mmCIF file of C-alpha atoms in Angstrom:
data_model
loop_
_atom_site.group_PDB
_atom_site.id
_atom_site.type_symbol
_atom_site.label_atom_id
_atom_site.label_comp_id
_atom_site.label_asym_id
_atom_site.label_seq_id
_atom_site.Cartn_x
_atom_site.Cartn_y
_atom_site.Cartn_z
ATOM 1 C CA MET I 1 13.647 57.616 -81.649
ATOM 2 C CA ILE I 2 13.127 57.792 -77.742
ATOM 3 C CA ILE I 3 12.190 54.227 -76.089
ATOM 4 C CA TYR I 4 11.235 55.121 -72.217
ATOM 5 C CA SER I 5 10.663 52.711 -69.181
ATOM 6 C CA THR I 6 10.539 52.635 -65.208
ATOM 7 C CA GLY I 7 12.093 49.736 -63.003
ATOM 8 C CA ARG I 8 11.898 49.565 -59.244
ATOM 9 C CA ARG I 9 13.371 48.204 -56.214
ATOM 10 C CA LYS I 10 12.136 48.802 -52.636
ATOM 11 C CA THR I 11 11.771 52.560 -52.342
ATOM 12 C CA SER I 12 13.707 53.410 -55.367
ATOM 13 C CA SER I 13 12.668 54.415 -58.663
ATOM 14 C CA ALA I 14 14.465 54.822 -61.888
ATOM 15 C CA ARG I 15 12.567 56.255 -64.837
ATOM 16 C CA VAL I 16 14.937 55.719 -68.237
ATOM 17 C CA PHE I 17 14.942 56.963 -71.772
ATOM 18 C CA MET I 18 17.068 55.573 -74.385
ATOM 19 C CA THR I 19 17.874 57.321 -77.631
ATOM 20 C CA GLU I 20 20.556 56.669 -80.579
ATOM 21 C CA GLY I 21 23.620 58.293 -79.460
ATOM 22 C CA ILE I 22 27.598 57.408 -78.980
ATOM 23 C CA GLY I 23 27.179 55.386 -75.578
ATOM 24 C CA LEU I 24 26.666 57.970 -72.911
ATOM 25 C CA ILE I 25 25.161 57.242 -69.755
ATOM 26 C CA LYS I 26 24.010 59.622 -67.622
ATOM 27 C CA ILE I 27 22.323 59.317 -64.211
ATOM 28 C CA ASN I 28 20.455 62.570 -62.424
ATOM 29 C CA ASN I 29 22.742 64.258 -64.906
ATOM 30 C CA LEU I 30 26.074 63.230 -63.764
ATOM 31 C CA LEU I 31 28.020 60.565 -65.631
ATOM 32 C CA LEU I 32 28.292 56.911 -64.597
ATOM 33 C CA ASP I 33 31.387 57.428 -62.979
ATOM 34 C CA LYS I 34 30.661 60.099 -61.554
ATOM 35 C CA TYR I 35 27.217 59.057 -59.581
ATOM 36 C CA PHE I 36 28.336 55.461 -58.490
ATOM 37 C CA ASN I 37 31.913 55.531 -57.265
ATOM 38 C CA LEU I 38 32.032 51.820 -56.215
ATOM 39 C CA VAL I 39 32.527 49.485 -59.295
ATOM 40 C CA LYS I 40 29.483 46.525 -57.747
ATOM 41 C CA TYR I 41 27.286 49.378 -58.545
ATOM 42 C CA LYS I 42 28.565 50.210 -62.381
ATOM 43 C CA PHE I 43 28.632 46.408 -62.997
ATOM 44 C CA ASN I 44 25.091 46.210 -62.331
ATOM 45 C CA ILE I 45 24.074 48.687 -65.210
ATOM 46 C CA ILE I 46 26.970 47.482 -67.723
ATOM 47 C CA LYS I 47 26.068 43.703 -67.436
ATOM 48 C CA VAL I 48 22.651 44.614 -68.746
ATOM 49 C CA LEU I 49 24.036 46.480 -71.493
ATOM 50 C CA SER I 50 26.382 44.125 -72.166
ATOM 51 C CA ILE I 51 23.912 41.330 -73.579
ATOM 52 C CA LYS I 52 24.668 41.960 -77.116
ATOM 53 C CA LYS I 53 28.471 42.130 -77.663
ATOM 54 C CA LYS I 54 28.903 46.164 -77.314
ATOM 55 C CA LEU I 55 25.725 47.177 -79.248
ATOM 56 C CA PHE I 56 23.448 48.653 -76.395
ATOM 57 C CA ILE I 57 26.860 50.431 -74.948
ATOM 58 C CA ASN I 58 28.077 51.949 -78.137
ATOM 59 C CA ASN I 59 25.029 52.906 -80.244
ATOM 60 C CA PHE I 60 22.469 54.496 -77.932
ATOM 61 C CA ASN I 61 22.534 57.183 -75.183
ATOM 62 C CA TYR I 62 21.120 56.504 -71.600
ATOM 63 C CA PHE I 63 19.181 59.395 -69.473
ATOM 64 C CA ILE I 64 18.293 58.212 -65.870
ATOM 65 C CA THR I 65 16.321 59.951 -63.351
ATOM 66 C CA VAL I 66 16.518 57.898 -59.934
ATOM 67 C CA LYS I 67 14.886 58.693 -56.719
ATOM 68 C CA GLY I 68 14.842 56.881 -53.152
ATOM 69 C CA GLY I 69 16.678 54.233 -51.628
ATOM 70 C CA GLY I 70 20.552 53.537 -51.325
ATOM 71 C CA LEU I 71 22.855 53.370 -54.087
ATOM 72 C CA SER I 72 22.565 49.847 -53.950
ATOM 73 C CA SER I 73 18.739 49.709 -54.468
ATOM 74 C CA GLN I 74 18.905 52.310 -56.991
ATOM 75 C CA SER I 75 21.556 50.461 -58.963
ATOM 76 C CA ILE I 76 19.293 47.473 -59.026
ATOM 77 C CA ALA I 77 16.334 49.949 -60.226
ATOM 78 C CA ILE I 78 18.297 51.213 -63.083
ATOM 79 C CA ARG I 79 19.086 47.964 -64.138
ATOM 80 C CA HIS I 80 15.382 47.332 -63.847
ATOM 81 C CA GLY I 81 14.363 49.893 -65.985
ATOM 82 C CA ILE I 82 17.223 49.438 -68.535
ATOM 83 C CA SER I 83 16.285 45.883 -69.266
ATOM 84 C CA ARG I 84 12.550 47.195 -70.027
ATOM 85 C CA VAL I 85 13.611 49.234 -72.260
ATOM 86 C CA LEU I 86 16.006 46.715 -74.119
ATOM 87 C CA LEU I 87 12.655 44.727 -74.130
ATOM 88 C CA LYS I 88 10.609 47.336 -76.129
ATOM 89 C CA TYR I 89 13.443 47.920 -78.382
ATOM 90 C CA ASP I 90 13.936 44.211 -79.397
ATOM 91 C CA ASN I 91 11.341 41.567 -77.767
ATOM 92 C CA ASN I 92 13.493 38.742 -78.784
ATOM 93 C CA LEU I 93 15.724 39.439 -75.724
ATOM 94 C CA LYS I 94 13.275 38.557 -73.235
ATOM 95 C CA LYS I 95 14.293 34.792 -72.460
ATOM 96 C CA LYS I 96 18.315 35.801 -72.181
ATOM 97 C CA LEU I 97 16.944 38.780 -69.342
ATOM 98 C CA ARG I 98 14.893 36.685 -68.005
ATOM 99 C CA LEU I 99 17.307 33.680 -67.485
ATOM 100 C CA LEU I 100 19.930 36.453 -65.981
ATOM 101 C CA GLY I 101 16.961 37.362 -63.560
ATOM 102 C CA PHE I 102 16.865 41.004 -64.682
ATOM 103 C CA VAL I 103 13.267 41.550 -66.106
ATOM 104 C CA THR I 104 11.891 40.358 -62.414
ATOM 105 C CA ARG I 105 10.826 42.969 -60.188
ATOM 106 C CA ASP I 106 11.996 42.427 -56.782
ATOM 107 C CA SER I 107 8.737 43.285 -54.887
ATOM 108 C CA ARG I 108 10.096 43.143 -51.333
ATOM 109 C CA LYS I 109 9.718 46.215 -49.065
ATOM 110 C CA VAL I 110 10.031 47.495 -45.253
ATOM 111 C CA GLU I 111 7.342 46.032 -43.370
ATOM 112 C CA ARG I 112 5.232 48.503 -41.498
ATOM 113 C CA LYS I 113 5.485 49.390 -37.898
ATOM 114 C CA LYS I 114 2.419 47.692 -36.039
ATOM 115 C CA TYR I 115 0.712 49.752 -33.256
ATOM 116 C CA GLY I 116 1.625 48.897 -29.837
ATOM 117 C CA LEU I 117 5.324 47.470 -30.898
ATOM 118 C CA ARG I 118 8.637 49.102 -31.409
ATOM 119 C CA LYS I 119 8.838 48.019 -34.692
ATOM 120 C CA SER I 120 6.894 45.947 -36.893
ATOM 121 C CA ARG I 121 7.557 42.514 -34.980
ATOM 122 C CA CYS I 122 9.792 43.744 -32.520
ATOM 123 C CA ARG I 123 7.885 44.148 -28.878
ATOM 124 C CA HIS I 124 8.704 45.645 -25.768
ATOM 125 C CA GLN I 125 10.658 43.639 -23.460
ATOM 126 C CA TYR I 126 8.422 41.819 -20.846
ATOM 127 C CA SER I 127 9.905 42.363 -16.948
ATOM 128 C CA LYS I 128 8.313 39.890 -14.285
ATOM 129 C CA ARG I 129 9.934 41.545 -11.583
#
């Protein structure tokens, strides 16, 4: 049984595959500890999996490919993808995941640069003399 879903945040996009296994988490063919060296990024991912008392950590393998953005954005995109996979596996978790804010997709993106401006809203400095 393979369950697939995607998670996104800003420019990061994560594809998550969940299969039955021993609790392996591989991100871009690297183990979780090798890919994310800071604890706060690992905690984003482990927090979703620890919803049901070690059921999702010990009994399933997760194979994840993630592209774009920085490490923080990638970890949140992975968290979003895993939460969507868990919803496909057991729809009764929806209320619990929604309360924790894992199901909601963060739709904020960088505003585009406008013509005639230096950045999206920053104008050139006006000089009177």
